[in-house]
Amino acid sequence: MQLNPGKTLLSAIDKANADLRTLSLKIHSHPELGYKEYYAHKTVTDFMAERGFHVTRHACGIETAFIAEYVHQGNDLDDKTPLRSVGFCSEYDALALGGTGDKVVLGQGCGHNLICTAGVTAALGVKAAMEKHNIRGRVRLLGTPAEETLGGKRPMLERGAFEGLDACMMIHPGQFDVLYRQPLGVGRLEIEYRGKAAHASSSPWEGINALDAIAMAYNAIGQLRQQTLPTNRIHSIVTNGGQAANIIPEETSMITQYRANKNEDLNKLHDQLIEIYEAAAEATGCTVKVEKTMEYMPLHNNSILADRYGAYMESFGVHYNSRQVDETTPAGSTDMGNVTHALPGIHPVFNIASLEGVREPGLSTHSLLFAERSGTELAHKTMIRAAKALSLTGLDVLLDGEFTKNAKDEFDQSKE
């Protein structure tokens, strides 16, 4: 009996399950920081090449980025109409979860081994359906490094890696199932103050205290925080507070991250912070240098894609809160936000601790416990279920022209 494309897709994923589990465990047991994911890059690109994808290693001039693509022209090789194209993102960088220096503890504290394998799973499923049922189109897996630091998707987006895609999607592990996850936009500023060194006891009046500037700025940020929107976030650390207690610090530095759920609010926070840093410099007589080293945009969920993915997940037994509840649930930030402002996309969360949607108390991302859970058989099962829904949604992008047009129309209207 001839299977329909969806059943072919699901069957292909089931057949690949053991290999997918092995792949996930390999990434999990070899944690690597952003832009240093050499093992992950080789492991995943070899995996995709062995399964018939055209693989571009070191894509976009980024050593640990890749693009794996499969194109099927269908029966009519003379058909010149644009191919419908769907993309999936894989992430594979790890986190420093403890320790210092050469004793730092690395781990998949955000479950990127699962994100990586989910993207691979979705792409494999779509490819199997395309081959079996002669479906014209393109499926592209984007290996996007360094999500936890400077964000590989941003330069890949700028260098054309996402061009030609009708939609791009990914999923993320978490402590509960969320359809309309709303990551905030985030900016990262590195601030350096320069004053004048002097002996802190015999001639402090000869110095200009760069630590005072840091202290003033840090305290002013605290005052700003209580007056800003409840959806905004500001957090700072001091990276250099001076070298010795008996020396007036000549050079100090800090890092600030600021977040908001709208671009205009993100820009407003940026301008307010710049005013604080400059005011602290003027008040203390220091000079200041501020550099923006990263900016992720707020995630823009495409409801056409999200609702289709959600329908598949619900058919697998998953239940979601309302969109209003989802969008007010606290979230971090991701460079996938930048992608969703360039083309239709989604970024749902799947619960790694329960197939029934039960939340495990104390389980939080960016923790050693989450890293441990990300390697479990249960986490793999929940990932495979979600990746099947993701893959089916991607297949619909290729098969259903009206569905794809509706997603594109909603995206275009949101940009007006």
Coordinates of C-alpha atoms in Angstrom, one line a residue:
M1 CA 0.0 0.0 0.0
Q2 CA 1.3 3.4 -0.9
L3 CA 2.0 5.5 2.1
N4 CA 1.1 9.2 2.2
P5 CA 4.0 11.7 2.6
G6 CA 3.4 12.3 6.3
K7 CA 3.5 8.6 7.1
T8 CA 6.7 8.2 5.0
L9 CA 8.2 11.0 7.0
L10 CA 7.3 9.6 10.4
S11 CA 8.4 6.1 9.4
A12 CA 11.8 7.4 8.2
I13 CA 12.4 9.2 11.5
D14 CA 11.5 6.0 13.5
K15 CA 13.9 4.0 11.4
A16 CA 16.7 6.6 12.1
N17 CA 15.9 6.8 15.8
A18 CA 18.9 4.8 17.0
D19 CA 21.4 6.8 14.9
L20 CA 19.8 10.0 16.0
R21 CA 20.1 9.0 19.7
T22 CA 23.8 8.2 19.1
L23 CA 24.3 11.6 17.4
S24 CA 22.7 13.4 20.3
L25 CA 24.8 11.6 22.9
K26 CA 28.0 12.4 20.9
I27 CA 27.2 16.1 21.0
H28 CA 26.2 15.8 24.7
S29 CA 29.4 14.1 25.7
H30 CA 31.7 16.5 23.8
P31 CA 30.5 20.0 25.0
E32 CA 32.2 22.9 23.2
L33 CA 31.9 26.7 23.6
G34 CA 30.6 29.0 20.9
Y35 CA 32.7 29.2 17.7
K36 CA 34.8 26.3 19.0
E37 CA 32.4 23.5 18.2
Y38 CA 34.9 21.6 16.1
Y39 CA 33.8 18.1 17.1
A40 CA 30.1 18.9 16.7
H41 CA 30.7 20.5 13.3
K42 CA 32.6 17.4 11.9
T43 CA 30.2 14.9 13.5
V44 CA 27.0 16.5 12.2
T45 CA 28.4 17.3 8.7
D46 CA 29.6 13.8 8.3
F47 CA 26.3 12.5 9.4
M48 CA 24.4 14.6 6.9
A49 CA 26.7 13.9 4.0
E50 CA 26.4 10.1 4.6
R51 CA 22.6 10.5 4.2
G52 CA 22.6 12.2 0.9
F53 CA 22.7 15.9 1.7
H54 CA 25.0 18.4 -0.1
V55 CA 27.0 19.8 2.7
T56 CA 28.9 23.1 2.9
R57 CA 31.3 23.0 5.7
H58 CA 32.7 26.2 7.3
A59 CA 29.7 28.0 5.7
C60 CA 29.6 31.8 5.4
G61 CA 33.3 32.0 6.4
I62 CA 32.5 30.7 9.9
E63 CA 34.7 27.8 10.9
T64 CA 32.0 25.9 12.8
A65 CA 28.9 26.8 10.7
F66 CA 27.5 24.5 8.0
I67 CA 24.7 24.2 5.5
A68 CA 23.3 20.8 4.5
E69 CA 20.8 20.9 1.7
Y70 CA 18.7 18.5 -0.4
V71 CA 17.0 19.6 -3.6
H72 CA 14.5 17.5 -5.6
Q73 CA 13.3 18.9 -8.9
G74 CA 10.3 16.5 -9.3
N75 CA 9.2 15.0 -12.6
D76 CA 9.4 18.1 -14.7
L77 CA 13.0 19.0 -15.0
D78 CA 12.2 21.9 -17.2
D79 CA 10.0 23.6 -14.5
K80 CA 11.7 26.9 -13.8
T81 CA 9.3 28.1 -11.1
P82 CA 10.9 28.8 -7.8
L83 CA 11.2 25.8 -5.5
R84 CA 9.3 25.9 -2.3
S85 CA 12.0 25.8 0.4
V86 CA 12.0 25.1 4.1
G87 CA 14.9 25.5 6.6
F88 CA 15.6 24.1 10.0
C89 CA 18.2 25.4 12.5
S90 CA 20.6 23.2 14.6
E91 CA 22.6 24.6 17.5
Y92 CA 25.4 22.8 19.2
D93 CA 27.4 25.1 21.5
A94 CA 27.6 24.3 25.2
L95 CA 27.9 26.5 28.3
A96 CA 30.4 27.0 31.1
L97 CA 28.4 25.8 34.0
G98 CA 30.9 26.1 36.8
G99 CA 34.6 26.3 37.8
T100 CA 37.2 28.8 36.5
G101 CA 40.2 28.9 34.2
D102 CA 41.4 25.6 33.1
K103 CA 39.0 23.9 35.5
V104 CA 35.8 25.3 34.0
V105 CA 32.9 22.8 33.8
L106 CA 31.3 22.6 30.3
G107 CA 28.0 21.1 29.6
Q108 CA 24.8 21.2 27.5
G109 CA 23.0 23.3 30.1
C110 CA 20.6 24.5 27.4
G111 CA 20.2 21.2 25.7
H112 CA 21.7 22.1 22.4
N113 CA 22.5 18.5 21.7
L114 CA 18.7 18.1 21.5
I115 CA 18.3 21.2 19.4
C116 CA 21.0 19.9 17.0
T117 CA 19.5 16.5 16.7
A118 CA 16.0 18.0 16.3
G119 CA 17.0 20.0 13.3
V120 CA 18.7 16.9 11.8
T121 CA 15.6 14.8 12.5
A122 CA 13.3 17.3 10.8
A123 CA 15.5 17.6 7.7
L124 CA 15.8 13.8 7.4
G125 CA 12.1 13.3 7.6
V126 CA 11.3 15.9 4.9
K127 CA 14.0 14.5 2.6
A128 CA 12.6 11.0 2.9
A129 CA 9.1 12.2 1.9
M130 CA 10.5 14.2 -1.0
E131 CA 12.3 11.2 -2.3
K132 CA 9.5 8.6 -1.9
H133 CA 6.7 10.8 -3.2
N134 CA 8.6 12.8 -5.8
I135 CA 8.0 16.1 -4.1
R136 CA 9.6 19.1 -5.7
G137 CA 11.4 21.5 -3.3
R138 CA 14.3 22.2 -1.1
V139 CA 15.1 21.3 2.5
R140 CA 18.0 23.1 4.2
L141 CA 19.6 22.4 7.6
L142 CA 21.6 25.3 8.9
G143 CA 24.3 24.6 11.5
T144 CA 24.3 27.8 13.5
P145 CA 27.1 28.1 16.1
A146 CA 27.6 30.3 19.2
E147 CA 24.0 31.0 20.0
E148 CA 24.9 31.4 23.7
T149 CA 27.5 34.1 23.0
L150 CA 27.8 36.3 19.9
G151 CA 25.2 34.5 17.7
G152 CA 26.1 32.6 14.5
K153 CA 22.7 33.2 12.9
R154 CA 23.3 36.9 12.6
P155 CA 26.4 36.7 10.3
M156 CA 24.9 33.7 8.5
L157 CA 21.8 35.7 7.8
E158 CA 23.8 38.7 6.6
R159 CA 25.9 36.4 4.3
G160 CA 22.9 34.8 2.6
A161 CA 22.5 31.4 4.3
F162 CA 18.8 31.9 4.7
E163 CA 18.1 33.3 1.2
G164 CA 15.4 31.5 -0.8
L165 CA 13.7 29.9 2.2
D166 CA 9.9 30.2 2.6
A167 CA 10.2 29.5 6.3
C168 CA 12.8 28.5 8.8
M169 CA 12.0 26.8 12.1
M170 CA 13.6 25.3 15.2
I171 CA 12.6 23.9 18.6
H172 CA 14.1 24.3 22.0
P173 CA 14.1 22.0 25.1
G174 CA 12.7 23.3 28.4
Q175 CA 10.9 22.5 31.5
F176 CA 7.4 22.7 30.0
D177 CA 5.7 22.8 26.5
V178 CA 5.3 26.3 25.1
L179 CA 3.9 26.9 21.6
Y180 CA 4.2 30.7 21.5
R181 CA 7.5 31.2 23.3
Q182 CA 8.5 34.9 23.4
P183 CA 12.2 35.3 23.7
L184 CA 13.2 38.9 24.4
G185 CA 15.5 41.0 22.3
V186 CA 18.9 41.5 23.9
G187 CA 21.9 43.8 23.5
R188 CA 25.3 43.4 25.0
L189 CA 27.5 46.4 25.8
E190 CA 31.2 46.3 26.9
I191 CA 32.2 49.4 28.9
E192 CA 35.7 50.6 29.7
Y193 CA 36.5 53.6 32.0
R194 CA 39.9 55.2 32.1
G195 CA 41.0 57.4 34.9
K196 CA 44.4 58.1 36.5
A197 CA 46.4 55.8 38.9
A198 CA 47.7 57.1 42.2
H199 CA 48.7 55.8 45.6
A200 CA 45.4 55.2 47.5
S201 CA 46.9 56.4 50.9
S202 CA 49.7 58.9 50.3
S203 CA 48.2 60.8 47.4
P204 CA 44.7 59.7 46.4
W205 CA 43.9 63.3 45.4
E206 CA 46.3 62.8 42.5
G207 CA 44.1 60.0 41.0
I208 CA 41.0 59.8 39.0
N209 CA 39.1 56.7 40.2
A210 CA 37.8 54.6 37.3
L211 CA 36.1 52.2 39.8
D212 CA 34.0 55.1 41.1
A213 CA 32.7 55.5 37.5
I214 CA 31.8 51.8 37.5
A215 CA 30.1 52.1 40.9
M216 CA 28.1 55.1 39.8
A217 CA 27.0 53.5 36.6
Y218 CA 26.0 50.2 38.3
N219 CA 23.9 52.0 40.9
A220 CA 22.3 54.2 38.3
I221 CA 21.3 51.1 36.3
G222 CA 19.7 49.8 39.5
Q223 CA 17.6 53.0 39.7
L224 CA 16.7 52.8 36.0
R225 CA 15.6 49.2 36.5
Q226 CA 12.9 50.1 39.0
Q227 CA 11.4 52.6 36.5
T228 CA 11.5 50.5 33.4
L229 CA 8.8 48.2 31.9
P230 CA 8.1 44.9 33.7
T231 CA 9.0 43.1 30.4
N232 CA 12.5 44.7 30.3
R233 CA 15.6 43.3 31.9
I234 CA 19.0 44.8 32.7
H235 CA 21.9 42.9 34.2
S236 CA 25.6 43.8 34.6
I237 CA 28.9 42.4 35.8
V238 CA 32.2 44.1 36.6
T239 CA 35.0 42.4 34.7
N240 CA 37.8 44.6 36.0
G241 CA 37.6 46.5 39.2
G242 CA 41.2 47.4 39.6
Q243 CA 44.4 45.5 40.4
A244 CA 45.2 46.3 44.0
A245 CA 43.4 48.0 46.9
N246 CA 46.2 50.5 47.5
I247 CA 46.1 51.8 44.0
I248 CA 43.4 54.2 42.6
P249 CA 42.1 52.1 39.7
E250 CA 43.1 53.6 36.4
E251 CA 41.2 51.2 34.2
T252 CA 38.0 49.4 34.9
S253 CA 35.4 47.6 32.8
M254 CA 32.0 46.1 32.9
I255 CA 29.5 44.2 30.7
T256 CA 25.8 45.0 30.6
Q257 CA 23.0 43.1 28.9
Y258 CA 19.6 44.6 28.3
R259 CA 16.4 43.0 27.1
A260 CA 13.0 43.9 25.9
N261 CA 10.2 42.3 23.9
K262 CA 9.9 45.1 21.4
N263 CA 12.6 46.7 19.2
E264 CA 11.6 50.2 20.1
D265 CA 11.9 49.4 23.9
L266 CA 15.3 47.7 23.2
N267 CA 16.6 50.8 21.5
K268 CA 15.3 53.1 24.2
L269 CA 17.1 51.0 26.9
H270 CA 20.3 51.2 24.8
D271 CA 20.1 55.0 24.7
Q272 CA 19.3 55.3 28.4
L273 CA 22.3 53.1 29.3
I274 CA 24.6 55.2 27.1
E275 CA 23.5 58.3 28.9
I276 CA 24.3 56.6 32.3
Y277 CA 27.8 55.6 31.2
E278 CA 28.6 59.0 29.9
A279 CA 27.2 60.7 33.0
A280 CA 29.3 58.5 35.3
A281 CA 32.4 59.4 33.3
E282 CA 31.7 63.1 33.4
A283 CA 30.9 63.0 37.2
T284 CA 34.2 61.2 38.0
G285 CA 36.5 62.9 35.4
C286 CA 37.1 59.6 33.6
T287 CA 36.8 58.8 29.9
V288 CA 34.6 56.1 28.7
K289 CA 34.4 53.7 25.7
V290 CA 31.3 51.7 25.0
E291 CA 31.1 49.0 22.4
K292 CA 28.0 47.0 21.4
T293 CA 29.2 43.5 20.9
M294 CA 25.9 41.7 20.3
E295 CA 22.2 42.3 19.6
Y296 CA 19.4 39.8 19.1
M297 CA 16.0 40.9 18.1
P298 CA 12.8 39.9 19.9
L299 CA 11.4 36.7 18.4
H300 CA 8.5 37.2 16.0
N301 CA 6.3 34.1 16.0
N302 CA 4.4 33.3 12.8
S303 CA 1.0 32.1 13.9
I304 CA 0.3 30.2 10.7
L305 CA 3.4 28.0 11.2
A306 CA 3.0 27.9 15.0
D307 CA -0.7 26.7 14.9
R308 CA 0.1 24.0 12.3
Y309 CA 3.0 22.8 14.5
G310 CA 0.8 23.0 17.6
A311 CA -1.9 20.9 15.9
Y312 CA 0.6 18.2 15.1
M313 CA 1.9 18.2 18.7
E314 CA -1.7 18.1 20.1
S315 CA -2.3 15.1 17.8
F316 CA 0.6 13.5 19.6
G317 CA -1.0 14.2 23.0
V318 CA 0.7 17.5 24.0
H319 CA -1.5 20.2 25.5
Y320 CA -0.6 24.0 25.5
N321 CA -1.6 27.0 27.5
S322 CA -3.2 29.9 25.7
R323 CA -1.1 32.1 23.5
Q324 CA -1.6 35.0 26.0
V325 CA -0.1 32.8 28.8
D326 CA 2.7 31.6 26.6
E327 CA 3.7 35.1 25.5
T328 CA 3.9 36.4 29.1
T329 CA 6.0 33.5 30.4
P330 CA 9.5 34.7 31.2
A331 CA 12.0 33.7 28.5
G332 CA 15.6 34.4 27.6
S333 CA 16.9 35.6 24.2
T334 CA 18.0 34.0 21.0
D335 CA 19.6 34.9 17.6
M336 CA 16.6 33.1 16.1
G337 CA 14.8 36.3 16.7
N338 CA 16.8 38.0 14.0
V339 CA 15.9 35.2 11.6
T340 CA 12.1 35.6 12.3
H341 CA 12.4 39.3 11.3
A342 CA 13.8 38.2 7.9
L343 CA 11.4 35.4 7.1
P344 CA 8.5 33.4 8.7
G345 CA 9.7 31.3 11.6
I346 CA 8.8 29.7 14.9
H347 CA 10.7 28.6 18.1
P348 CA 8.5 26.5 20.3
V349 CA 9.7 24.7 23.5
F350 CA 9.2 21.0 24.4
N351 CA 9.3 19.6 27.9
I352 CA 12.3 17.2 28.3
A353 CA 11.2 15.9 31.7
S354 CA 7.8 14.4 30.9
L355 CA 5.8 13.1 27.9
E356 CA 2.6 14.1 29.8
G357 CA 3.6 17.8 30.3
V358 CA 4.4 17.5 34.0
R359 CA 7.0 20.0 35.1
E360 CA 10.0 18.8 37.2
P361 CA 10.5 21.1 40.2
G362 CA 13.8 22.8 40.2
L363 CA 14.6 22.0 36.5
S364 CA 15.9 25.2 34.8
T365 CA 18.0 25.8 31.7
H366 CA 21.6 26.9 32.0
S367 CA 22.2 24.5 34.9
L368 CA 24.1 21.3 35.6
L369 CA 20.8 19.6 36.2
F370 CA 19.5 20.5 32.8
A371 CA 22.7 19.4 31.2
E372 CA 22.2 16.0 32.9
R373 CA 18.6 15.7 31.8
S374 CA 19.4 16.6 28.2
G375 CA 21.3 13.4 27.9
T376 CA 18.5 11.1 29.1
E377 CA 16.4 8.7 27.1
L378 CA 13.3 10.5 28.2
A379 CA 14.6 13.8 26.8
H380 CA 15.4 12.1 23.5
K381 CA 11.9 10.7 23.3
T382 CA 10.3 14.1 23.9
M383 CA 12.7 15.7 21.3
I384 CA 11.8 13.1 18.7
R385 CA 8.1 13.7 19.2
A386 CA 8.5 17.5 18.8
A387 CA 10.9 17.0 15.8
K388 CA 8.3 14.9 14.1
A389 CA 5.8 17.8 14.4
L390 CA 8.5 20.2 13.2
S391 CA 9.2 18.0 10.2
L392 CA 5.6 17.6 9.3
T393 CA 5.1 21.4 9.4
G394 CA 8.1 21.7 7.1
L395 CA 6.7 19.2 4.7
D396 CA 3.5 21.2 4.6
V397 CA 5.5 24.2 3.5
L398 CA 6.6 22.2 0.4
L399 CA 3.2 20.6 -0.3
D400 CA 0.6 23.2 0.6
G401 CA 1.0 26.4 -1.5
E402 CA -1.9 28.2 0.3
F403 CA -0.5 27.4 3.7
T404 CA 2.9 28.7 2.7
K405 CA 1.4 31.8 1.1
N406 CA -0.6 32.5 4.3
A407 CA 2.5 32.3 6.4
K408 CA 4.3 34.7 4.0
D409 CA 1.3 37.1 3.9
E410 CA 1.2 37.2 7.7
F411 CA 4.9 37.9 7.8
D412 CA 4.6 40.7 5.2
Q413 CA 1.7 42.3 7.1
S414 CA 3.7 42.3 10.3
K415 CA 6.4 44.3 8.7
E416 CA 4.1 47.1 7.4

